[in-house]
Amino acid sequence: MTLKERFEQLCAPFTEDQHLIQYLWKEIEQKYTEKNRYYHNLTHLENMFQELEAVKDKVSDFTTISFSVFYHDLIYDASSGSNEKKSSVKAEKRLKELGVSHDIIHAVTEQILATQFHQQSENKDINILLDADLSILGKDFKIYTDYTQRIRKEYSIYPDFLYKPGRKKVLQHFSALKDIFKTDYFRNRYEVQARENIRTEIRLL
């Protein structure tokens, strides 16, 4: 299933307005294909859905988590610290237009905001979303290296003497966590490789 088809199916229960659905999809497509999007693009969304499909039976509300995936990086500016906040505000606006219930909208905004700091949550679906978002950290080193190169391109406005300490700080934050991954499935699948990848990247910086 393509991302477009997935989005159309997601919206179908809430509205019969096909023009609105197409307008919202076009906005998502345009945002995630902006020229500075080397990693936070449509491929990132596809990978997240692929990860989520494997744990679909553990997700309590797949509709909510799906909306969160589509909107969590809608606004992305490498020089801004408020991308998640802005993305959550845009998601709230768009889901209201779709006629989505207040409860789902509230849950989506909560999930999107959680992607800023990636803290363990009492909410199981938030933990699953965060783990799917970070699953790239635990891929084999070739894929991981490609990811790090793409992130570097997104931050190309910063010279190495600024980028490298900042990147190292982020990586050290993850390596200091008791568990990078918050759910058993993702921890068992990716934790060991993620720690190895992070150690190697820190060494190479």
CSV table of C-alpha atoms in Angstrom, one decimal, residues 8-201:
chain,number,residue,atom,x,y,z
A,8,GLU,CA,-6.9,8.1,2.0
A,9,GLN,CA,-8.1,5.0,3.9
A,10,LEU,CA,-7.2,6.7,7.2
A,11,CYS,CA,-9.4,9.7,6.3
A,12,ALA,CA,-12.3,7.9,4.7
A,13,PRO,CA,-14.2,7.1,8.0
A,14,PHE,CA,-14.2,10.8,8.9
A,15,THR,CA,-15.3,12.6,5.7
A,16,GLU,CA,-16.8,12.0,2.3
A,17,ASP,CA,-15.1,15.2,0.9
A,18,GLN,CA,-12.5,13.7,-1.5
A,19,HIS,CA,-11.2,17.2,-2.4
A,20,LEU,CA,-10.3,17.8,1.2
A,21,ILE,CA,-8.6,14.4,1.5
A,22,GLN,CA,-6.6,15.1,-1.6
A,23,TYR,CA,-5.7,18.6,-0.5
A,24,LEU,CA,-4.4,17.3,2.9
A,25,TRP,CA,-2.4,14.6,1.1
A,26,LYS,CA,-0.9,17.1,-1.3
A,27,GLU,CA,0.2,19.2,1.7
A,28,ILE,CA,1.9,16.2,3.4
A,29,GLU,CA,3.6,15.2,0.1
A,30,GLN,CA,4.9,18.7,-0.5
A,31,LYS,CA,6.1,19.2,3.1
A,32,TYR,CA,8.0,15.9,3.2
A,33,THR,CA,9.6,16.4,-0.2
A,34,GLU,CA,11.0,19.9,0.5
A,35,LYS,CA,14.5,20.2,-0.9
A,36,ASN,CA,16.2,20.2,2.5
A,37,ARG,CA,14.6,16.8,3.5
A,38,TYR,CA,17.4,14.3,3.1
A,39,TYR,CA,16.1,12.0,6.0
A,40,HIS,CA,12.9,13.4,7.4
A,41,ASN,CA,11.0,12.6,4.2
A,42,LEU,CA,8.4,10.2,2.8
A,43,THR,CA,10.8,7.3,3.0
A,44,HIS,CA,11.1,7.9,6.8
A,45,LEU,CA,7.3,7.7,7.0
A,46,GLU,CA,7.3,4.5,4.9
A,47,ASN,CA,9.9,2.9,7.2
A,48,MET,CA,7.9,3.9,10.3
A,49,PHE,CA,4.7,2.3,9.0
A,50,GLN,CA,6.7,-0.9,8.1
A,51,GLU,CA,8.0,-1.1,11.7
A,52,LEU,CA,4.4,-0.4,13.1
A,53,GLU,CA,2.8,-3.1,10.9
A,54,ALA,CA,5.0,-5.7,12.8
A,55,VAL,CA,3.5,-4.6,16.1
A,56,LYS,CA,0.0,-3.7,15.0
A,57,ASP,CA,-1.5,-6.2,17.4
A,58,LYS,CA,0.2,-4.3,20.3
A,59,VAL,CA,-1.1,-0.8,19.3
A,60,SER,CA,-4.3,0.1,21.0
A,61,ASP,CA,-5.4,2.7,18.5
A,62,PHE,CA,-3.8,2.3,15.0
A,63,THR,CA,-5.9,5.2,13.6
A,64,THR,CA,-4.4,7.7,16.1
A,65,ILE,CA,-0.8,6.4,15.7
A,66,SER,CA,-1.1,6.6,11.9
A,67,PHE,CA,-2.2,10.2,12.0
A,68,SER,CA,0.7,10.9,14.3
A,69,VAL,CA,3.2,9.3,11.8
A,70,PHE,CA,1.9,11.4,8.9
A,71,TYR,CA,2.0,14.7,10.9
A,72,HIS,CA,4.9,14.3,13.4
A,73,ASP,CA,7.6,15.8,11.1
A,74,LEU,CA,5.3,17.9,8.9
A,75,ILE,CA,7.1,21.1,9.9
A,76,TYR,CA,10.8,20.5,9.8
A,77,ASP,CA,13.5,23.2,10.0
A,78,ALA,CA,16.9,22.1,11.2
A,79,SER,CA,17.6,25.4,12.8
A,80,SER,CA,14.4,25.4,14.9
A,81,GLY,CA,13.7,23.8,18.3
A,82,SER,CA,9.9,24.0,17.9
A,83,ASN,CA,9.2,21.6,14.9
A,84,GLU,CA,7.2,19.2,17.0
A,85,LYS,CA,5.1,21.9,18.5
A,86,LYS,CA,4.4,23.5,15.1
A,87,SER,CA,3.7,20.0,13.6
A,88,SER,CA,1.2,19.2,16.4
A,89,VAL,CA,-0.6,22.6,15.9
A,90,LYS,CA,-0.9,21.9,12.2
A,91,ALA,CA,-2.1,18.3,12.8
A,92,GLU,CA,-4.8,19.6,15.2
A,93,LYS,CA,-6.0,22.1,12.6
A,94,ARG,CA,-6.1,19.6,9.8
A,95,LEU,CA,-7.8,16.8,11.8
A,96,LYS,CA,-10.5,19.3,13.0
A,97,GLU,CA,-11.2,20.0,9.3
A,98,LEU,CA,-11.5,16.3,8.7
A,99,GLY,CA,-14.1,15.9,11.5
A,100,VAL,CA,-11.9,13.7,13.7
A,101,SER,CA,-13.1,13.4,17.3
A,102,HIS,CA,-11.6,15.6,20.0
A,103,ASP,CA,-10.2,12.5,21.8
A,104,ILE,CA,-8.2,11.3,18.8
A,105,ILE,CA,-6.9,14.8,18.1
A,106,HIS,CA,-5.8,15.2,21.7
A,107,ALA,CA,-4.0,11.8,21.5
A,108,VAL,CA,-2.3,12.7,18.2
A,109,THR,CA,-1.0,16.0,19.5
A,110,GLU,CA,0.3,14.3,22.6
A,111,GLN,CA,2.1,11.7,20.5
A,112,ILE,CA,3.7,14.2,18.2
A,113,LEU,CA,4.9,16.4,21.1
A,114,ALA,CA,6.5,13.2,22.7
A,115,THR,CA,8.8,12.9,19.6
A,116,GLN,CA,10.7,16.0,20.8
A,117,PHE,CA,12.3,14.5,23.9
A,118,HIS,CA,11.7,10.7,23.4
A,119,GLN,CA,11.0,10.1,27.1
A,120,GLN,CA,9.5,6.8,28.4
A,121,SER,CA,5.7,7.3,28.7
A,122,GLU,CA,3.0,5.6,30.7
A,123,ASN,CA,1.1,5.5,27.3
A,124,LYS,CA,2.0,2.3,25.5
A,125,ASP,CA,1.1,3.7,22.0
A,126,ILE,CA,3.5,6.7,22.6
A,127,ASN,CA,6.3,4.3,23.4
A,128,ILE,CA,5.6,2.3,20.3
A,129,LEU,CA,5.6,5.4,18.1
A,130,LEU,CA,8.9,6.6,19.6
A,131,ASP,CA,10.5,3.3,19.1
A,132,ALA,CA,9.4,3.1,15.4
A,133,ASP,CA,10.7,6.7,15.0
A,134,LEU,CA,14.2,5.7,16.3
A,135,SER,CA,14.3,2.2,14.8
A,136,ILE,CA,16.9,3.5,12.2
A,137,LEU,CA,19.4,3.7,15.1
A,138,GLY,CA,19.4,-0.1,15.3
A,139,LYS,CA,19.8,-1.0,11.6
A,140,ASP,CA,22.9,-2.5,10.2
A,141,PHE,CA,25.9,-0.1,10.1
A,142,LYS,CA,25.7,0.5,6.3
A,143,ILE,CA,22.1,1.7,6.6
A,144,TYR,CA,22.9,3.6,9.8
A,145,THR,CA,25.9,5.4,8.0
A,146,ASP,CA,23.6,6.4,5.2
A,147,TYR,CA,21.2,7.9,7.8
A,148,THR,CA,24.0,9.8,9.5
A,149,GLN,CA,25.0,11.3,6.2
A,150,ARG,CA,21.5,12.4,5.4
A,151,ILE,CA,21.1,14.0,8.8
A,152,ARG,CA,24.4,15.8,8.2
A,153,LYS,CA,23.0,17.2,4.9
A,154,GLU,CA,19.9,18.4,6.7
A,155,TYR,CA,22.2,20.3,9.1
A,156,SER,CA,24.4,21.6,6.3
A,157,ILE,CA,23.9,25.2,7.4
A,158,TYR,CA,26.2,24.4,10.4
A,159,PRO,CA,29.9,24.0,9.9
A,160,ASP,CA,31.6,20.9,11.4
A,161,PHE,CA,32.9,22.8,14.5
A,162,LEU,CA,29.3,23.5,15.5
A,163,TYR,CA,27.6,20.3,14.1
A,164,LYS,CA,30.0,17.7,15.6
A,165,PRO,CA,29.7,18.7,19.3
A,166,GLY,CA,25.9,19.1,18.9
A,167,ARG,CA,25.6,15.7,17.2
A,168,LYS,CA,27.8,14.1,19.9
A,169,LYS,CA,25.6,15.6,22.6
A,170,VAL,CA,22.5,14.0,21.1
A,171,LEU,CA,24.2,10.6,20.7
A,172,GLN,CA,25.5,10.7,24.3
A,173,HIS,CA,22.0,11.5,25.5
A,174,PHE,CA,20.8,8.3,23.8
A,175,SER,CA,23.7,6.2,25.0
A,176,ALA,CA,23.1,7.4,28.6
A,177,LEU,CA,19.6,6.1,28.6
A,178,LYS,CA,19.0,2.8,30.5
A,179,ASP,CA,17.1,1.7,27.4
A,180,ILE,CA,17.1,3.5,24.1
A,181,PHE,CA,14.0,1.5,23.1
A,182,LYS,CA,11.0,1.6,25.3
A,183,THR,CA,9.1,-1.6,24.3
A,184,ASP,CA,10.2,-5.2,24.5
A,185,TYR,CA,9.8,-5.8,20.7
A,186,PHE,CA,12.0,-2.9,19.6
A,187,ARG,CA,14.5,-3.4,22.5
A,188,ASN,CA,15.0,-7.0,21.6
A,189,ARG,CA,15.3,-6.2,17.9
A,190,TYR,CA,17.5,-3.1,17.9
A,191,GLU,CA,19.0,-2.1,21.2
A,192,VAL,CA,22.4,-3.9,20.9
A,193,GLN,CA,23.0,-2.8,17.3
A,194,ALA,CA,21.9,0.8,18.2
A,195,ARG,CA,24.4,1.1,21.0
A,196,GLU,CA,27.2,-0.3,18.8
A,197,ASN,CA,26.3,2.2,16.0
A,198,ILE,CA,26.2,5.1,18.4
A,199,ARG,CA,29.5,4.2,19.9
A,200,THR,CA,31.1,4.0,16.5
A,201,GLU,CA,29.6,7.3,15.3
